[in-house]
Coordinates of C-alpha atoms in Angstrom, one line a residue:
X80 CA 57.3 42.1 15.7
X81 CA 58.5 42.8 12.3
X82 CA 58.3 39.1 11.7
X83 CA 55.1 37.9 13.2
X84 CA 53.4 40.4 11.4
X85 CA 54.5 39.5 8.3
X86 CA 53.9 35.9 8.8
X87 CA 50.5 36.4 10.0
X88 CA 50.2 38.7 6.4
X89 CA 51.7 35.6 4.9
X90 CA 49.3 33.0 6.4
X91 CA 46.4 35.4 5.5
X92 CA 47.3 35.4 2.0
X93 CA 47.8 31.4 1.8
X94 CA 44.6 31.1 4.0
X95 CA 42.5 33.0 1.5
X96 CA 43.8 31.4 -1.2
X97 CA 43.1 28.0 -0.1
X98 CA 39.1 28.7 0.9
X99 CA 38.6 30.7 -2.3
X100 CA 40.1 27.4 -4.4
X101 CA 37.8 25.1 -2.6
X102 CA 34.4 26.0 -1.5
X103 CA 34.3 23.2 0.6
X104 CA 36.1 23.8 3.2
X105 CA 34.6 24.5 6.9
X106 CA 35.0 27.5 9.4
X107 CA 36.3 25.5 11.5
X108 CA 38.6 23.8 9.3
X109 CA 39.9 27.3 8.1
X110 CA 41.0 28.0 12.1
X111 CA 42.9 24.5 12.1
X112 CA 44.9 25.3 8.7
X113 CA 45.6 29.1 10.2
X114 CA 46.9 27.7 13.3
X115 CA 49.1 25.5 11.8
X116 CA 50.5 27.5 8.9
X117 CA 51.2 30.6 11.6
X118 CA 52.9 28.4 13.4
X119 CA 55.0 27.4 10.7
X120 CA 55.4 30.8 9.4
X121 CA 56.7 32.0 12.6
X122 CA 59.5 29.5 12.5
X123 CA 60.5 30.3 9.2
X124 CA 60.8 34.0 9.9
X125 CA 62.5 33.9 13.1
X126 CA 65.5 31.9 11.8
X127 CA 65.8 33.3 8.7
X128 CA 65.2 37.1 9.6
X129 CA 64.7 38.1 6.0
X130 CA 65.3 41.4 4.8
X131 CA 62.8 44.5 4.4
X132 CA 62.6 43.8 1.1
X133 CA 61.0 40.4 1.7
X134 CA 58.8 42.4 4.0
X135 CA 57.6 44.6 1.3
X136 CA 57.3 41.8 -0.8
X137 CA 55.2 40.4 1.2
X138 CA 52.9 43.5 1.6
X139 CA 52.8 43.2 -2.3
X140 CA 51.3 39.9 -1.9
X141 CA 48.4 41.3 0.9
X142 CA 47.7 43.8 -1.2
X143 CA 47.6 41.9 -4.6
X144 CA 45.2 38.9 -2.7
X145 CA 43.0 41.1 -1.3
X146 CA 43.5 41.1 2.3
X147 CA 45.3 44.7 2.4
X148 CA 44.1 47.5 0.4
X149 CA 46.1 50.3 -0.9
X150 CA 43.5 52.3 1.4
X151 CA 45.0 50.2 4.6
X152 CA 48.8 50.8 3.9
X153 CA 48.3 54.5 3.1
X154 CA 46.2 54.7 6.4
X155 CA 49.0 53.3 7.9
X156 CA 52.1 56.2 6.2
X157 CA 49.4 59.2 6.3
X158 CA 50.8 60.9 9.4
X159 CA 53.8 61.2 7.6
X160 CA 55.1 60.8 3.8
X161 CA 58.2 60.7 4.9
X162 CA 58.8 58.4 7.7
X163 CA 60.2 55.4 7.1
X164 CA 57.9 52.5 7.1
X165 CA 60.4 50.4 8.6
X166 CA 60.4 52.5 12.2
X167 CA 59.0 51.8 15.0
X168 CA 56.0 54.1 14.7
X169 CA 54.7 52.6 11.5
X170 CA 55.5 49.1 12.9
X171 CA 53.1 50.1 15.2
X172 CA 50.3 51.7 13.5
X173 CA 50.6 48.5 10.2
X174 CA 50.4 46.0 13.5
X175 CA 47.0 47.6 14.0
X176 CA 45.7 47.7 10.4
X177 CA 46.9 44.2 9.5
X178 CA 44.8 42.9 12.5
X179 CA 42.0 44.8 11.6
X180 CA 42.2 43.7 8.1
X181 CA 42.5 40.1 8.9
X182 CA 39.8 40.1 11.1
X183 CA 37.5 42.0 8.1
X184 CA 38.6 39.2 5.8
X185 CA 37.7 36.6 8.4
X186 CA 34.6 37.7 9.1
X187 CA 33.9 38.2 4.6
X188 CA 34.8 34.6 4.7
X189 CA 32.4 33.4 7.2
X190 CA 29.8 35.4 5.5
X191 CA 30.8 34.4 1.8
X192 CA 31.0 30.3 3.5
X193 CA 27.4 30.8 4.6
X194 CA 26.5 32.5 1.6
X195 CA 27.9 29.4 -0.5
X196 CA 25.8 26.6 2.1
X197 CA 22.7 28.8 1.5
X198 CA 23.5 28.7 -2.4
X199 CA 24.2 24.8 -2.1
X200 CA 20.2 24.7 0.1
X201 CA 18.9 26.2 -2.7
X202 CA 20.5 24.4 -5.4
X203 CA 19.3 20.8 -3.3
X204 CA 15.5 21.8 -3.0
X205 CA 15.5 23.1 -6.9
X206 CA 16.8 19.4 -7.6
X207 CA 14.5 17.9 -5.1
X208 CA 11.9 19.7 -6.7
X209 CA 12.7 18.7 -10.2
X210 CA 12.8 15.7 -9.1
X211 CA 9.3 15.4 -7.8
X212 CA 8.9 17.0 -11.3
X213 CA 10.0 14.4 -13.2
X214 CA 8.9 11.4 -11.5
X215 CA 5.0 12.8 -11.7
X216 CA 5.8 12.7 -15.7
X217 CA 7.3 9.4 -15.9
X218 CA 3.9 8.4 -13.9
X219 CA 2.1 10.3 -16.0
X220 CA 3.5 9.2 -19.1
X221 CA 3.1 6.0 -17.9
X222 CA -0.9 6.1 -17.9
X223 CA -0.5 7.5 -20.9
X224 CA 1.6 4.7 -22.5
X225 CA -1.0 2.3 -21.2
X226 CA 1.6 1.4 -18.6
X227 CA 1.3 1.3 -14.4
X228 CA -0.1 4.5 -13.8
X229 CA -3.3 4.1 -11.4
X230 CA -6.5 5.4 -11.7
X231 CA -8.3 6.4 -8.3
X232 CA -11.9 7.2 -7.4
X233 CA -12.0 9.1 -4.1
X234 CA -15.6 8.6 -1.4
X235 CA -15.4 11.1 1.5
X236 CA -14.0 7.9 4.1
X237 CA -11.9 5.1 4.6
X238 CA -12.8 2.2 2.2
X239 CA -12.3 -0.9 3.4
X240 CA -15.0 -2.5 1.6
X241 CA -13.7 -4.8 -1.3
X242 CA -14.3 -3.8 -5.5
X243 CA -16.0 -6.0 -7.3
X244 CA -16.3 -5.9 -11.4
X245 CA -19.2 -6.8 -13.7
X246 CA -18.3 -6.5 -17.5
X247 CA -22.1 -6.4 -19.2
X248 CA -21.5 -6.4 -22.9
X249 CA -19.1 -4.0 -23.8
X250 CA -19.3 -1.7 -20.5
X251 CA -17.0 -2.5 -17.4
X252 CA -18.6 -1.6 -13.9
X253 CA -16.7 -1.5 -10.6
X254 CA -18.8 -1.6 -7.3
X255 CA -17.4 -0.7 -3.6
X256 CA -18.7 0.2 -0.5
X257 CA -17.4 3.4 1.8
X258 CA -17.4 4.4 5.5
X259 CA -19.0 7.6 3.9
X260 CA -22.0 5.4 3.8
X261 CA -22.5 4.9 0.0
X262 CA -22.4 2.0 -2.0
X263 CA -20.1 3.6 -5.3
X264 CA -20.7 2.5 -8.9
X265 CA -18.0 3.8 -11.3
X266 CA -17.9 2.7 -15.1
X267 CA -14.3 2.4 -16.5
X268 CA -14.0 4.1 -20.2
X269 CA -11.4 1.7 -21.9
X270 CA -10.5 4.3 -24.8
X271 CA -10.0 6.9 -22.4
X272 CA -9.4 5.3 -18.8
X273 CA -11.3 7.5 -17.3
X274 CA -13.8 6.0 -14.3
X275 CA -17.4 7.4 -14.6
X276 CA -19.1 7.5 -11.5
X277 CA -22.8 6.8 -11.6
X278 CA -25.0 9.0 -8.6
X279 CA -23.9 6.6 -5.0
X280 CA -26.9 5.2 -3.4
X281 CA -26.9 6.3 0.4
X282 CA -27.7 4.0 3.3
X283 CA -27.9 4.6 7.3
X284 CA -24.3 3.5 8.4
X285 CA -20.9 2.8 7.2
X286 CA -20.2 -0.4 4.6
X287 CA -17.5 -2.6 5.3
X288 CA -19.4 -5.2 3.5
X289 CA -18.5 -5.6 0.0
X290 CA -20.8 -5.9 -2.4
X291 CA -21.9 -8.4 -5.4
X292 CA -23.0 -8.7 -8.3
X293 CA -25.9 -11.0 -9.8
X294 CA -27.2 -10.6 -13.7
X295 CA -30.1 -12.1 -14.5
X296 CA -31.5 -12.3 -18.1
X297 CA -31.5 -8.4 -18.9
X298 CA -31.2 -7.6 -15.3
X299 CA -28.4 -6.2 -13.2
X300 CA -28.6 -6.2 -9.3
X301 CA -26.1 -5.3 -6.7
X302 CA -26.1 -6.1 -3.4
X303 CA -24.5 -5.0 -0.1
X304 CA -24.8 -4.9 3.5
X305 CA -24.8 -2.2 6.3
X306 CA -23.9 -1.4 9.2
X307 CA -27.6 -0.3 9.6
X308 CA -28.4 -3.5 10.2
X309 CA -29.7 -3.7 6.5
X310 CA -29.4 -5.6 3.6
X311 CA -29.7 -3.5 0.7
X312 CA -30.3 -4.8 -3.0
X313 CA -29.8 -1.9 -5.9
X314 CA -31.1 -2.8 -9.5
X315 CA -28.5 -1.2 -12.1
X316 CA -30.3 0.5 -15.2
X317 CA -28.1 0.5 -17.7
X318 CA -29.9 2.9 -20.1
X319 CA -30.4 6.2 -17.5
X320 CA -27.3 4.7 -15.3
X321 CA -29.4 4.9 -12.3
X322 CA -29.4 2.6 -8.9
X323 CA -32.7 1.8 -8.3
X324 CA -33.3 0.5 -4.8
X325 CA -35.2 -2.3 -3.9
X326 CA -36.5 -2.4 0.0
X327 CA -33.8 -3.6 1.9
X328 CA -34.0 -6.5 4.3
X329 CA -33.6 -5.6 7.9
X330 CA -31.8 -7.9 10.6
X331 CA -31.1 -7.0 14.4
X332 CA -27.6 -5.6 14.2
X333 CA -25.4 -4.6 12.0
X334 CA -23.8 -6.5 9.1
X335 CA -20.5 -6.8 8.5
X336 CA -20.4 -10.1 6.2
X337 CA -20.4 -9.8 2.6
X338 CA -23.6 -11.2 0.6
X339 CA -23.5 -13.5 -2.2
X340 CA -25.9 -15.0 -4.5
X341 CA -27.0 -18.4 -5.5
X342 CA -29.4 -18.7 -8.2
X343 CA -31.2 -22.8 -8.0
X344 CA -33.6 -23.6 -10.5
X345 CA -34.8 -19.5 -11.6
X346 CA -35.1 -18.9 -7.9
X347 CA -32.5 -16.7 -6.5
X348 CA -31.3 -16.4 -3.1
X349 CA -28.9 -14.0 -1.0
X350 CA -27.3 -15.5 1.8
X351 CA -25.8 -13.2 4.5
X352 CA -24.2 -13.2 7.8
X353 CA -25.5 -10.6 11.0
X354 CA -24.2 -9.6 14.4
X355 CA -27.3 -10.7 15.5
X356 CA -25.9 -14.4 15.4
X357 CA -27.6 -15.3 12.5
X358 CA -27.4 -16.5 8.6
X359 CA -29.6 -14.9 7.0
X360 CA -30.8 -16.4 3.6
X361 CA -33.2 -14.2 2.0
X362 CA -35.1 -15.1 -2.0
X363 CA -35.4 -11.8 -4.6
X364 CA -39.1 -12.1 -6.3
X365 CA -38.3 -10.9 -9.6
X366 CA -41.2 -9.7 -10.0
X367 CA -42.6 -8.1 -6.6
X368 CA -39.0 -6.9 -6.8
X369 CA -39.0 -7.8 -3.3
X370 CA -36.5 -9.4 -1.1
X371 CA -38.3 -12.2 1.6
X372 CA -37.0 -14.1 3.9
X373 CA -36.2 -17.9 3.0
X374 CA -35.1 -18.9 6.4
X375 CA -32.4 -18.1 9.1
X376 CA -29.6 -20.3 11.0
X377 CA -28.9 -18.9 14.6
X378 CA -24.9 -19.1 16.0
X379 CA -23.9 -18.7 19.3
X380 CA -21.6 -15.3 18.1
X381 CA -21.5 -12.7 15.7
X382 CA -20.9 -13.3 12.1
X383 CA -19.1 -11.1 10.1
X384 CA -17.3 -13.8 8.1
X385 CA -19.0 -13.8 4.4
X386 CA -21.1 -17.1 3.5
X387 CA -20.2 -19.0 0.4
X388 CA -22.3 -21.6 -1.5
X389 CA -21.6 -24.7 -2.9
X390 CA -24.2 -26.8 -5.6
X391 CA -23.0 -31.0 -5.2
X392 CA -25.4 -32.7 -7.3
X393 CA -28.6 -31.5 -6.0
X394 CA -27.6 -30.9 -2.7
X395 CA -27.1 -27.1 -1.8
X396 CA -24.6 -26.0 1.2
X397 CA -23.7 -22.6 2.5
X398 CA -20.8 -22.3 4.7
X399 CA -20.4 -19.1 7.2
X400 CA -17.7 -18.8 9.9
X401 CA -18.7 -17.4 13.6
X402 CA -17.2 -15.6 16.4
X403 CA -18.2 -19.1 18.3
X404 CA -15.6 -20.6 17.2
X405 CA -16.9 -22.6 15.0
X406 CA -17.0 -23.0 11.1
X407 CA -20.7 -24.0 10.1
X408 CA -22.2 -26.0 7.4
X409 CA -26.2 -25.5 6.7
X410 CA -28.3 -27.5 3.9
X411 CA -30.3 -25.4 1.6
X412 CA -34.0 -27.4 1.6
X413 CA -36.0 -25.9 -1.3
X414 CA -37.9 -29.4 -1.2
X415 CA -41.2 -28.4 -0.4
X416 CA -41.8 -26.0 -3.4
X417 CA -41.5 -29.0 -5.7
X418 CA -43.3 -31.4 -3.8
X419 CA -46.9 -28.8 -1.7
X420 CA -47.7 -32.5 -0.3
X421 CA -44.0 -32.2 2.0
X422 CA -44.5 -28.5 2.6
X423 CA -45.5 -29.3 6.4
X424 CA -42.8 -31.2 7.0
X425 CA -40.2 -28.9 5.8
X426 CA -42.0 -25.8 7.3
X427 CA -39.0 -25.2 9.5
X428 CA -36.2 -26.6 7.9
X429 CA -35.6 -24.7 5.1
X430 CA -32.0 -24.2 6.6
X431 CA -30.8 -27.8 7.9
X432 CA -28.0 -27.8 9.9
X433 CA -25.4 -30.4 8.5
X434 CA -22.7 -30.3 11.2
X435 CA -20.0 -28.0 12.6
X436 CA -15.6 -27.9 13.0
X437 CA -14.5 -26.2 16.0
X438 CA -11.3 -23.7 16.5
X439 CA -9.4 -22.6 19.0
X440 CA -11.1 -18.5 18.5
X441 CA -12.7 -16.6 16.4
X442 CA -13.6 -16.8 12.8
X443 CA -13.7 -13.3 11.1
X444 CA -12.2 -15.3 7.7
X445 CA -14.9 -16.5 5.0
X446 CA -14.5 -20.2 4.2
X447 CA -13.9 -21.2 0.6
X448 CA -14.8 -24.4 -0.9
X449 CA -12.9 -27.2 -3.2
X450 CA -14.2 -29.7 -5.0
X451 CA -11.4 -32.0 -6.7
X452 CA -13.2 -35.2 -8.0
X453 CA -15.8 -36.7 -5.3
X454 CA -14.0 -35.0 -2.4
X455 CA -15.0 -31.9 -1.2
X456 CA -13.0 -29.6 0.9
X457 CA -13.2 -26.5 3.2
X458 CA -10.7 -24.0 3.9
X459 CA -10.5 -21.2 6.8
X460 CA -8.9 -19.1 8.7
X461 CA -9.1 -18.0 12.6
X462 CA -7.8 -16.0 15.3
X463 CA -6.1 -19.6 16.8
X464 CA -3.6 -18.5 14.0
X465 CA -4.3 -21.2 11.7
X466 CA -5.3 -21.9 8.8
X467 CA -7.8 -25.0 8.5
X468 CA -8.5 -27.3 6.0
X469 CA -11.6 -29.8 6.6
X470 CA -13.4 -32.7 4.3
X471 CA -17.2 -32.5 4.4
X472 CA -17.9 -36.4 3.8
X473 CA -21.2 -36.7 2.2
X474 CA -22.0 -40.4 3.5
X475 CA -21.4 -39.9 7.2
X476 CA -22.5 -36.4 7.1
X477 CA -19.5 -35.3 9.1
X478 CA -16.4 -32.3 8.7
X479 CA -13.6 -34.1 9.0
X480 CA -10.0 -32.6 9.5
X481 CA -7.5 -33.0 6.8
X482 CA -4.9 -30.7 8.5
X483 CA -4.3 -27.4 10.0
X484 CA -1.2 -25.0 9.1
X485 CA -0.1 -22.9 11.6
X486 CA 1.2 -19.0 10.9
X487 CA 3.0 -16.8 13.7
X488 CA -0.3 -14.5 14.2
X489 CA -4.3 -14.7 14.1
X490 CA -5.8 -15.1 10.5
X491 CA -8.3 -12.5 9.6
X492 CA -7.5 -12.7 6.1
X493 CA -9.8 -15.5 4.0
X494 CA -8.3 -18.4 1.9
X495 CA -8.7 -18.7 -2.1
X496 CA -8.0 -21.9 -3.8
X497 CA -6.1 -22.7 -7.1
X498 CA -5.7 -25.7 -9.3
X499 CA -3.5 -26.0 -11.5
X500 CA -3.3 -29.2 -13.5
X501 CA -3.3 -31.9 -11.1
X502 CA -1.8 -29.2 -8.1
X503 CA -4.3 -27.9 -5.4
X504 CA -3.0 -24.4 -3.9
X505 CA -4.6 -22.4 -1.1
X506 CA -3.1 -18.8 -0.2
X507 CA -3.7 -17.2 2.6
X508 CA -2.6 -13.8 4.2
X509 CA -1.9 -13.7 8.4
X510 CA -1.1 -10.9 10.9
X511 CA 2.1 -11.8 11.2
X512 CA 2.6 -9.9 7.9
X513 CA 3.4 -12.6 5.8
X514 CA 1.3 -14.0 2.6
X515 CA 1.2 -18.0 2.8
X516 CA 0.7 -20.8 0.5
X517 CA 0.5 -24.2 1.1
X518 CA -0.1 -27.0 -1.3
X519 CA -2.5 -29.6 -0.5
X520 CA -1.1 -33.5 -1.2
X521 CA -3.9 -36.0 -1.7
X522 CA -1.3 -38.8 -2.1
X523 CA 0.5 -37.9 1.3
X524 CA -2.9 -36.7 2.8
X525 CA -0.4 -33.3 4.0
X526 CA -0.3 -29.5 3.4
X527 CA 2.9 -29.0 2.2
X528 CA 3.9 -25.3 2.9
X529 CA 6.0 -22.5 0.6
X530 CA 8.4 -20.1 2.1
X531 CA 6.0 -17.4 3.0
X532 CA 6.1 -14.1 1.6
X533 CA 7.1 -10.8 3.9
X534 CA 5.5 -7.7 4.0
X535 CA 6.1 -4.8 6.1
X536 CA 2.7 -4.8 7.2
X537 CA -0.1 -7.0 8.3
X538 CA -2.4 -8.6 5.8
X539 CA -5.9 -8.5 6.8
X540 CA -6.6 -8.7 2.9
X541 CA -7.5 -11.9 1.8
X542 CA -5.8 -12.8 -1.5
X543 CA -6.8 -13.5 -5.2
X544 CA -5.2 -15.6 -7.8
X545 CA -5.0 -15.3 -11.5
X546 CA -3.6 -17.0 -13.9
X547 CA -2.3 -15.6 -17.5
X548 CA -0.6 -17.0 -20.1
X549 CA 0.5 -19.6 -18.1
X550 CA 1.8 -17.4 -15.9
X551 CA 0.3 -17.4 -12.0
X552 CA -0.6 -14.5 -10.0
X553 CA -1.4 -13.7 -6.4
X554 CA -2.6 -9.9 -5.1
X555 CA -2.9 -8.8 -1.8
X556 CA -3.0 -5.9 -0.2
X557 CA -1.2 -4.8 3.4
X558 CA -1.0 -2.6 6.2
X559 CA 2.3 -0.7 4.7
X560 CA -0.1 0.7 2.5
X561 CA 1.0 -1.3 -0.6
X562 CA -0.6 -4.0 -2.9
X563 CA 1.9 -6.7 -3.5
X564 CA 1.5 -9.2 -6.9
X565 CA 3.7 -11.9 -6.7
X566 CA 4.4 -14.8 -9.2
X567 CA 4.7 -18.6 -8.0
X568 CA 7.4 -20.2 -9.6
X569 CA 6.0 -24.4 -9.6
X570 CA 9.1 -25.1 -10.7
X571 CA 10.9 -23.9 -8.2
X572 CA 8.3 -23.6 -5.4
X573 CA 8.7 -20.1 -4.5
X574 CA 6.9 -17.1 -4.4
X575 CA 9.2 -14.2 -6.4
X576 CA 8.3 -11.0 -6.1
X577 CA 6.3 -9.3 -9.5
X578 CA 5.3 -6.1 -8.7
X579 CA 4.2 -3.4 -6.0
X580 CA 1.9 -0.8 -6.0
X581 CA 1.9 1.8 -3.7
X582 CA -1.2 4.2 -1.8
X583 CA -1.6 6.3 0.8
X584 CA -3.3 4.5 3.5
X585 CA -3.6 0.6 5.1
X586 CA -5.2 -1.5 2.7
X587 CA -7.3 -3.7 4.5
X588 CA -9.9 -4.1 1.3
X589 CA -9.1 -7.3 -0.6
X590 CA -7.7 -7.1 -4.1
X591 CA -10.7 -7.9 -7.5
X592 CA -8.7 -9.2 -11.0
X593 CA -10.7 -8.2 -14.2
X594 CA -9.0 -9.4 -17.7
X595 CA -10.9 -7.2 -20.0
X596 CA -9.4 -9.2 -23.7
X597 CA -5.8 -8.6 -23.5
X598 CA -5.5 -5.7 -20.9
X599 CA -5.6 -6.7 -17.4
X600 CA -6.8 -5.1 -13.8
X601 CA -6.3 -4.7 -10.1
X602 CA -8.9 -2.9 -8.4
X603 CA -8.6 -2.3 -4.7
X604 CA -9.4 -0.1 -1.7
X605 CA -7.6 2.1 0.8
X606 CA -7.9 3.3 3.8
X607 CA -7.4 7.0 2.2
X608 CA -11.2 7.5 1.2
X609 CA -10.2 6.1 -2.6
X610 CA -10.8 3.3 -4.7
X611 CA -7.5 2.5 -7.1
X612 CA -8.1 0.9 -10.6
X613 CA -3.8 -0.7 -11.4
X614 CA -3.3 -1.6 -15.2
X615 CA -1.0 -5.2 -14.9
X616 CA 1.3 -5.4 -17.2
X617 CA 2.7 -9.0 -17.7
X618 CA 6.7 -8.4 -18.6
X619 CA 8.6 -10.7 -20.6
X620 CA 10.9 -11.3 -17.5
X621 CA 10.2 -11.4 -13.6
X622 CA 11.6 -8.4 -11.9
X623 CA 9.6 -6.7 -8.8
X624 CA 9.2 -3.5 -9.3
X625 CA 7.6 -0.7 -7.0
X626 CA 4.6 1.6 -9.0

C-alpha cells in the first residue's frame, strides 16, 4: 500500500506539473497522462521497493508542489506525535488524506482549466472587437483620404430604382426613385462629400421606375414613373432647391418602364411604357408647363421594358420591348406640324408602326441601339435566355436577325453597347449569375463571345461601361449584394476582375458612372432602403479588390 500511495503522490506531483507548464492541455487529456504515468509508477515501485526515506522524499515533493499541505500531513500524525508514520495506522489515515487531496487538486484543476478557456473567450471577442475597430478606421480613413469609402443616402424602402446624375454648372445632382414612394434628389458636396438631400417629392405608389433627367436652356426637369399609374414630371429650381411638380400624366395601370426624353426641333417629348399595353409618348409645353399626350402604340402585353430613341437623319424611332414577346419599333411622325395642309392625313399616325422581332418569352430588358456607319442595330434581352441582336434595314423597312447568343438563364438585365476603335462590344448581365460580353464581327457577320464573368448572385442589373484613360470599365450590380467593376483586357480578351463593392442587400438597381474632372463615381441602389455614392479609384495595376 506503501507503494501505490506513493506513486499515486508521485504521479500527482508530475501531473500538476505538466498542466501548470502548459495551459493547453485538456481534462480529458490530463486523465490519459494520469493513467499512464500510475501505471508506470506502480511498476517502478513494486520492483524496486524503495526505502522510507524515498517515501519521505517523496512527501517532500507533495508538499513542496502543492498537492499536500503541511495542514494534510499533520492531520494525518495529530492523534499521536509519537507514532511512527511508517505503521499501519498512519498508512491508513495518509491513504485517506492523499486521496482527498488529489481529488481537491483535481477538481482546482478543472476549475483553473475552465477558468483559463473563459480567459482565452474573453481575450478572442476583445480581438474580434478590435478588429471591427480597426477595420471601421481604415474605412473611415479611407473616405477621408479620398479613397473607397462609400457614401449612402438611406429612403424608408427597398430601392430598386436606378440613380441617375446631372452635373449643372458646378453642382452635381443624383436622382432615384424608392418603394417608400418618393422620387429622392440629393446634391453631392465635392469639398466635403457630403450628399445634401433636397425635400422628396411624394407620389401614390412605389417607383421602380428610374428617373431622367432633361435640361433645357435654364431649365431642369426630372422625370419618373409610378406605380400609380402616373407619369410624373418635377421642375428642379436650383436657386430655393425645390421640386416643383408639374401635373402628371395618367395611364391605366401602373408603370414600371423607365421614361426618357427626346427633344426634335425645340419640341420635347417623353416616351414611356404602361401595363396597360401601351407606349405612351407624351410632349412637355414649356410654357403651359403641361405634359399632353402626342400619341399612344397599343402591345398585346405589359410593358415594363424602358423605351429608347434613336434620331437617323430625319427619321425618329423609339424602341420598347413587351411581355408579347416581341421587340417593337414605332416611327415618330411630327409631319403634320410642319406641313397644317397633311394634318388630316397624319391625324392618327403620329406613332407609325415600322415592324416587329419576335422571342421565344418575355421582354422585361430595354433595347439599346447601335449605329456603326449606315447600319443600324438593336440589342435585347428576354426570358428565352438570350440575348438578341437585330438590323433595322431602312430600305425594306424590315428587323432582320444578325444573331442571338444564348446564356444558361432568362435575361432581365438590358444590354449597353461600346465601341472602341473599330471594336463593337455589347454586355449583358443573365440570371444565371454571370455578366457576358460578346463582340459583334461585321466581317464574319458573328457575335463572338468572352468567358463570362461569375458572380455569386443573379444579375438583374443591366450593366454600364466607361472608359478612362484608356482603360475600360464595366459595373454591375448582383443579387450577393455586391457591385462588381471589372476591366476588359482587348488584348487578351478577358474580363479581369477590378474591384468589388459591398452592401447590405440584393442590388437589383442598375449601376450610373459620373466623371466629375479627374475624380470618378458609381452610384447605385440596394435593396436595404439606401442609395450608395462609391469613389473609383483607377490603380496603376489591376488587382480586384473587395471595398
Amino acid at each position: 500500500m506503501r507503494y501505490q500511495i506513493t506513486s499515486l503522490l508521485y504521479h500527482m506531483f508530475l501531473v500538476s506539473c505538466a498542466l501548470f507548464l502548459d495551459a493547453q492541455v485538456t481534462h480529458a487529456d490530463s486523465k490519459a497522462y494520469i493513467d499512464k504515468k500510475q501505471t508506470n509508477c506502480e511498476k517502478h515501485f513494486l520492483t524496486s521497493k524503495p526505502e522510507s526515506e524515498a517515501y519521505l522524499r517523496f512527501i517532500k515533493q507533495g508538499i513542496e508542489s502543492g498537492i499536500l499541505s503541511l495542514r494534510d500531513l499533520e492531520e494525518v500524525l495529530s492523534f499521536d506525535r509519537t507514532v511512527n508514520p511508517f505503521s499501519r495506522s498512519s498508512e491508513n489515515q495518509l491513504e485517506v488524506v492523499l486521496s482527498n487531496a488529489v481529488d481537491k487538486k483535481l477538481t482546482q484543476i478543472q476549475e483553473d482549466w475552465g477558468w483559463v478557456q473563459n480567459q482565452i473567450r474573453k481575450l478572442y471577442s476583445k480581438l474580434n472587437k478590435k478588429k471591427e475597430e480597426r477595420e471601421d478606421a481604415i474605412e473611415e480613413a479611407q473616405w477621408v483620404m479620398g479613397l473607397n469609402h462609400p457614401k449612402k443616402y438611406s429612403t424608408d424602402r427597398e430601392v430598386t430604382s436606378s440613380p441617375s446624375w446631372q452635373v449643372i454648372r458646378d453642382r452635381v445632382f443624383i436622382a432615384v426613385g424608392s418603394n417608400d414612394k418618393k422620387l429622392h434628389v440629393v446634391e453631392l458636396d465635392l469639398d466635403s462629400g457630403e450628399l445634401l438631400p433636397l425635400e422628396p417629392y411624394v407620389t401614390g405608389d412605389w417607383i421602380r421606375s428610374s428617373p431622367s433627367w432633361q435640361v433645357i436652356g435654364d431649365r431642369v426637369f426630372v422625370a419618373v414613373g409610378s406605380w400609380d399609374s402616373k407619369l410624373h414630371v418635377v421642375e428642379l429650381d436650383l436657386k430655393s432647391g425645390e421640386l416643383i411638380p408639374l401635373e402628371p400624366y395618367m395611364t391605366k395601370e401602373l408603370i414600371t418602364s423607365s421614361p426618357s426624353w427626346q427633344v426634335i426641333e425645340g419640341r420635347v417629348f417623353i416616351a414611356v411604357g404602361s401595363d396597360d399595353h401601351k407606349l405612351h409618348v407624351v410632349e412637355l409645353n414649356l410654357e403651359s408647363r403641361e405634359l399632353i399626350s402626342f400619341g399612344s402604340y397599343e402591345t398585346e402585353g405589359s410593358i415594363d421594358s424602358s423605351p429608347s430613341w434613336q434620331v437617323i437623319g430625319d427619321r425618329v424611332f423609339i424602341a420598347v420591348g413587351s411581355h408579347d414577346h416581341k421587340l417593337h419599333i414605332v416611327e415618330l411622325s411630327i409631319r403634320y406640324k410642319k406641313f397644317d395642309f397633311l394634318k388630316l392625313s397624319f391625324k392618327n399616325k403620329k406613332l407609325i408602326p415600322f415592324g416587329s422581332y419576335k422571342t421565344e418569352e418575355d421582354i422585361h430588358s430595354s433595347p439599346s441601339w447601335q449605329v456603326i456607319g449606315d447600319r443600324v442595330f438593336i440589342a435585347v434581352g428576354s426570358h428565352d435566355k438570350k440575348l438578341h441582336v437585330v438590323e433595322l434595314d431602312l430600305k425594306s423597312g424590315k428587323l432582320i436577325l444578325f444573331e442571338t447568343y444564348k446564356t444558361k438563364e432568362r435575361i432581365h438585365s438590358s444590354p449597353s453597347w461600346q465601341v472602341i476603335g473599330d471594336r463593337v462590344f455589347i454586355a449583358v448581365g443573365s440570371c444565371d449569375h454571370k455578366l457576358h460580353v460578346v463582340e459583334l464581327d461585321l466581317t464574319n457577320e458573328k457575335l463572338i463571345p468572352f468567358e463570362p464573368y461569375m458572380t455569386k448572385g443573379l444579375i438583374h442589373s443591366s450593366p454600364l461601361w466607361q472608359v478612362i484613360e484608356g482603360r475600360v470599365f464595366i459595373a454591375v450590380g448582383s443579387d450577393d449584394y455586391k457591385l462588381y467593376v471589372v476591366e476588359l483586357d482587348l488584348e487578351n480578351g478577358k474580363l479581369i476582375p477590378f474591384e468589388t463593392y459591398k452592401t447590405k442587400e440584393r442590388i437589383t438597381s442598375s449601376p450610373s458612372w459620373q466623371v466629375i474632372g479627374d475624380r470618378v463615381f458609381i452610384a447605385v441602389g440596394a435593396l436595404d432602403h439606401n442609395l450608395y455614392i462609391f469613389p473609383f479609384r483607377q490603380r496603376a495595376k489591376t488587382k480586384g479588390g473587395v471595398r
